[in-house]
Amino acid sequence: MFEKNIKDLHEVILNLKVDHTVLRDKVKTELVELQNMMNDSMKIKSIQTKKGHDVIQKMTNEIPTLKAKLENELYDVGAPELLKQQIHSQFENELQCSICSKLLCKATVLNCDHTFCEMCIMKRMQKFKSCPVCKAKFKFTSKCITLDNYIIMNQNITGGAKRSAKDVLPSIPPAVEVKKRRRRR
């Protein structure tokens, strides 16, 4: 009788291990999908047509849904902290300013599609007239409010910095207008 109970318990344990492995693999797959979506969203260029804005909005709307789904499954698997740290680490690597090497704060996109903190790029524009990454001349800048909101939301979800980007930076004057140089005659 005890042997049968032991065998039954052993069988239950094996089934739980299999279920755990299946769930873990499923979560890993969804993590890869989320990372791919984040990479894809970073590659999207500044599109000024309505169709481009719709695509960006759709992807932005899908990210929180996938993130919430992934977090729910992480808690089911029983190892939420490790995967949560991996997501946060990947997030910080992808959305890092190449000037200050910190998480983007008031994200600003240049005409060459490189993204920087607003304060960092404004300081750079006062001294230099080209992008720090590709050396393209400044023509225009654009604030990326959607990206700012995503960063703040992700920090709240993953337990990142408790202060929002708006609290960290003082108000900055309107974007510096890049002027074309005229040739002297």
Tab-separated table of C-alpha atoms in Angstrom:
chain	number	residue	atom	x	y	z
A	1	MET	CA	0.000	0.000	0.000
A	2	PHE	CA	2.780	2.424	0.900
A	3	GLU	CA	4.721	1.348	-2.149
A	4	LYS	CA	1.742	2.167	-4.342
A	5	ASN	CA	1.434	5.604	-2.719
A	6	ILE	CA	5.134	6.198	-3.230
A	7	LYS	CA	4.857	5.171	-6.881
A	8	ASP	CA	1.837	7.443	-7.318
A	9	LEU	CA	3.683	10.346	-5.724
A	10	HIS	CA	6.714	9.655	-7.872
A	11	GLU	CA	4.496	9.699	-10.964
A	12	VAL	CA	2.909	13.004	-9.874
A	13	ILE	CA	6.357	14.512	-9.350
A	14	LEU	CA	7.458	13.406	-12.813
A	15	ASN	CA	4.313	14.909	-14.344
A	16	LEU	CA	4.930	18.186	-12.497
A	17	LYS	CA	8.510	18.269	-13.761
A	18	VAL	CA	7.314	17.748	-17.331
A	19	ASP	CA	4.677	20.480	-16.918
A	20	HIS	CA	7.288	22.821	-15.454
A	21	THR	CA	9.640	22.173	-18.390
A	22	VAL	CA	6.870	22.775	-20.931
A	23	LEU	CA	5.847	26.033	-19.238
A	24	ARG	CA	9.456	27.196	-18.982
A	25	ASP	CA	10.016	26.511	-22.701
A	26	LYS	CA	6.823	28.360	-23.548
A	27	VAL	CA	7.923	31.365	-21.489
A	28	LYS	CA	11.362	31.331	-23.130
A	29	THR	CA	9.718	31.312	-26.568
A	30	GLU	CA	7.515	34.241	-25.650
A	31	LEU	CA	10.522	36.086	-24.211
A	32	VAL	CA	12.297	35.673	-27.547
A	33	GLU	CA	9.171	36.953	-29.316
A	34	LEU	CA	9.073	39.965	-26.996
A	35	GLN	CA	12.752	40.689	-27.583
A	36	ASN	CA	12.197	40.428	-31.335
A	37	MET	CA	9.291	42.862	-31.087
A	38	MET	CA	11.439	45.288	-29.099
A	39	ASN	CA	14.194	45.016	-31.714
A	40	ASP	CA	11.672	45.543	-34.505
A	41	SER	CA	10.157	48.577	-32.809
A	42	MET	CA	13.611	50.145	-32.441
A	43	LYS	CA	14.274	49.655	-36.179
A	44	ILE	CA	11.113	51.453	-37.278
A	45	LYS	CA	12.069	54.754	-38.848
A	46	SER	CA	10.336	58.058	-38.326
A	47	ILE	CA	7.413	57.806	-40.696
A	48	GLN	CA	5.277	60.878	-41.209
A	49	THR	CA	2.417	59.235	-43.081
A	50	LYS	CA	-0.758	58.092	-41.348
A	51	LYS	CA	-0.008	54.476	-42.247
A	52	GLY	CA	3.363	54.659	-40.489
A	53	HIS	CA	1.824	56.125	-37.359
A	54	ASP	CA	-0.824	53.373	-37.350
A	55	VAL	CA	1.852	50.655	-37.528
A	56	ILE	CA	3.808	52.215	-34.666
A	57	GLN	CA	0.649	52.579	-32.579
A	58	LYS	CA	-0.348	48.954	-33.242
A	59	MET	CA	3.070	47.634	-32.169
A	60	THR	CA	3.056	49.891	-29.120
A	61	ASN	CA	-0.372	48.552	-28.169
A	62	GLU	CA	0.769	44.930	-28.567
A	63	ILE	CA	3.836	45.264	-26.344
A	64	PRO	CA	1.984	45.784	-23.023
A	65	THR	CA	-0.334	42.862	-23.818
A	66	LEU	CA	2.576	40.524	-24.527
A	67	LYS	CA	4.461	41.812	-21.498
A	68	ALA	CA	1.463	41.207	-19.211
A	69	LYS	CA	0.962	37.730	-20.684
A	70	LEU	CA	4.638	36.923	-20.202
A	71	GLU	CA	4.615	38.102	-16.589
A	72	ASN	CA	1.541	35.980	-15.813
A	73	GLU	CA	3.270	32.893	-17.173
A	74	LEU	CA	6.439	33.716	-15.275
A	75	TYR	CA	4.530	33.575	-12.010
A	76	ASP	CA	2.980	30.247	-13.043
A	77	VAL	CA	6.390	28.715	-13.718
A	78	GLY	CA	7.734	29.764	-10.335
A	79	ALA	CA	10.874	31.586	-11.474
A	80	PRO	CA	9.626	35.133	-12.087
A	81	GLU	CA	12.577	37.044	-10.694
A	82	LEU	CA	15.207	35.573	-13.013
A	83	LEU	CA	13.217	36.172	-16.174
A	84	LYS	CA	12.090	39.569	-14.897
A	85	GLN	CA	15.742	40.536	-14.489
A	86	GLN	CA	16.556	39.247	-17.980
A	87	ILE	CA	13.736	41.292	-19.506
A	88	HIS	CA	14.792	44.399	-17.596
A	89	SER	CA	18.426	43.899	-18.607
A	90	GLN	CA	17.509	43.464	-22.281
A	91	PHE	CA	15.222	46.487	-22.053
A	92	GLU	CA	17.987	48.662	-20.595
A	93	ASN	CA	20.479	47.514	-23.235
A	94	GLU	CA	18.153	48.295	-26.124
A	95	LEU	CA	16.930	51.674	-24.873
A	96	GLN	CA	20.212	53.178	-23.791
A	97	CYS	CA	21.476	56.622	-24.824
A	98	SER	CA	24.818	56.264	-26.608
A	99	ILE	CA	25.993	59.600	-25.204
A	100	CYS	CA	25.393	59.138	-21.456
A	101	SER	CA	25.011	55.307	-21.476
A	102	LYS	CA	21.863	55.518	-19.359
A	103	LEU	CA	18.233	54.672	-20.032
A	104	LEU	CA	16.734	57.156	-22.501
A	105	CYS	CA	15.182	60.155	-20.803
A	106	LYS	CA	12.839	62.273	-22.945
A	107	ALA	CA	13.787	60.291	-26.042
A	108	THR	CA	14.656	62.452	-29.054
A	109	VAL	CA	15.057	61.049	-32.563
A	110	LEU	CA	17.335	62.712	-35.113
A	111	ASN	CA	16.830	62.867	-38.874
A	112	CYS	CA	19.263	59.915	-39.173
A	113	ASP	CA	16.949	57.853	-36.884
A	114	HIS	CA	19.362	57.602	-33.960
A	115	THR	CA	17.767	58.167	-30.555
A	116	PHE	CA	19.265	60.002	-27.580
A	117	CYS	CA	18.222	61.661	-24.330
A	118	GLU	CA	16.891	65.126	-25.061
A	119	MET	CA	19.336	66.818	-22.700
A	120	CYS	CA	22.329	64.884	-24.067
A	121	ILE	CA	21.602	65.687	-27.705
A	122	MET	CA	20.805	69.353	-26.984
A	123	LYS	CA	24.193	69.743	-25.287
A	124	ARG	CA	25.818	67.954	-28.208
A	125	MET	CA	24.057	70.236	-30.726
A	126	GLN	CA	25.527	73.297	-29.034
A	127	LYS	CA	29.072	72.080	-29.693
A	128	PHE	CA	28.812	69.847	-32.752
A	129	LYS	CA	26.576	69.822	-35.808
A	130	SER	CA	26.528	66.082	-36.464
A	131	CYS	CA	25.135	62.860	-35.011
A	132	PRO	CA	27.544	61.213	-32.529
A	133	VAL	CA	26.863	57.769	-34.020
A	134	CYS	CA	26.859	58.225	-37.808
A	135	LYS	CA	28.150	61.811	-38.163
A	136	ALA	CA	25.147	62.852	-40.302
A	137	LYS	CA	24.424	66.573	-40.109
A	138	PHE	CA	21.516	67.623	-37.917
A	139	LYS	CA	18.467	68.621	-39.926
A	140	PHE	CA	15.685	68.092	-37.427
A	141	THR	CA	14.846	66.410	-34.146
A	142	SER	CA	11.632	64.807	-33.025
A	143	LYS	CA	10.484	63.866	-29.539
A	144	CYS	CA	9.323	60.283	-29.135
A	145	ILE	CA	6.603	60.449	-26.483
A	146	THR	CA	5.471	56.885	-27.143
A	147	LEU	CA	8.953	55.585	-26.348
A	148	ASP	CA	9.091	57.727	-23.174
A	149	ASN	CA	5.768	56.301	-22.032
A	150	TYR	CA	6.928	52.758	-22.802
A	151	ILE	CA	10.119	53.268	-20.792
A	152	ILE	CA	8.159	54.584	-17.800
A	153	MET	CA	5.626	51.740	-18.058
A	154	ASN	CA	8.389	49.140	-18.290
A	155	GLN	CA	10.171	50.578	-15.262
A	156	ASN	CA	6.944	50.294	-13.292
A	157	ILE	CA	6.298	46.715	-14.442
A	158	THR	CA	9.829	45.372	-13.999
A	159	GLY	CA	10.549	47.280	-10.804
A	160	GLY	CA	13.117	49.566	-12.401
A	161	ALA	CA	13.809	53.096	-11.267
A	162	LYS	CA	10.941	54.446	-9.206
A	163	ARG	CA	11.173	57.962	-10.630
A	164	SER	CA	9.798	58.709	-14.070
A	165	ALA	CA	11.889	60.346	-16.759
A	166	LYS	CA	9.868	63.548	-16.354
A	167	ASP	CA	10.855	63.758	-12.674
A	168	VAL	CA	14.531	63.165	-13.374
A	169	LEU	CA	15.173	65.860	-15.962
A	170	PRO	CA	14.551	69.559	-15.425
A	171	SER	CA	12.546	71.295	-18.096
A	172	ILE	CA	14.567	71.855	-21.223
A	173	PRO	CA	14.049	74.766	-23.607
A	174	PRO	CA	12.456	73.958	-26.984
A	175	ALA	CA	14.598	71.974	-29.385
A	176	VAL	CA	17.508	73.845	-30.896
A	177	GLU	CA	16.798	74.592	-34.499
A	178	VAL	CA	19.573	73.429	-36.765
A	179	LYS	CA	20.394	76.103	-39.312
A	180	LYS	CA	21.964	75.516	-42.680
A	181	ARG	CA	25.195	77.361	-43.262
A	182	ARG	CA	25.327	79.694	-46.202
A	183	ARG	CA	28.411	80.015	-48.272
A	184	ARG	CA	30.193	83.306	-48.104
A	185	ARG	CA	30.503	85.119	-51.361
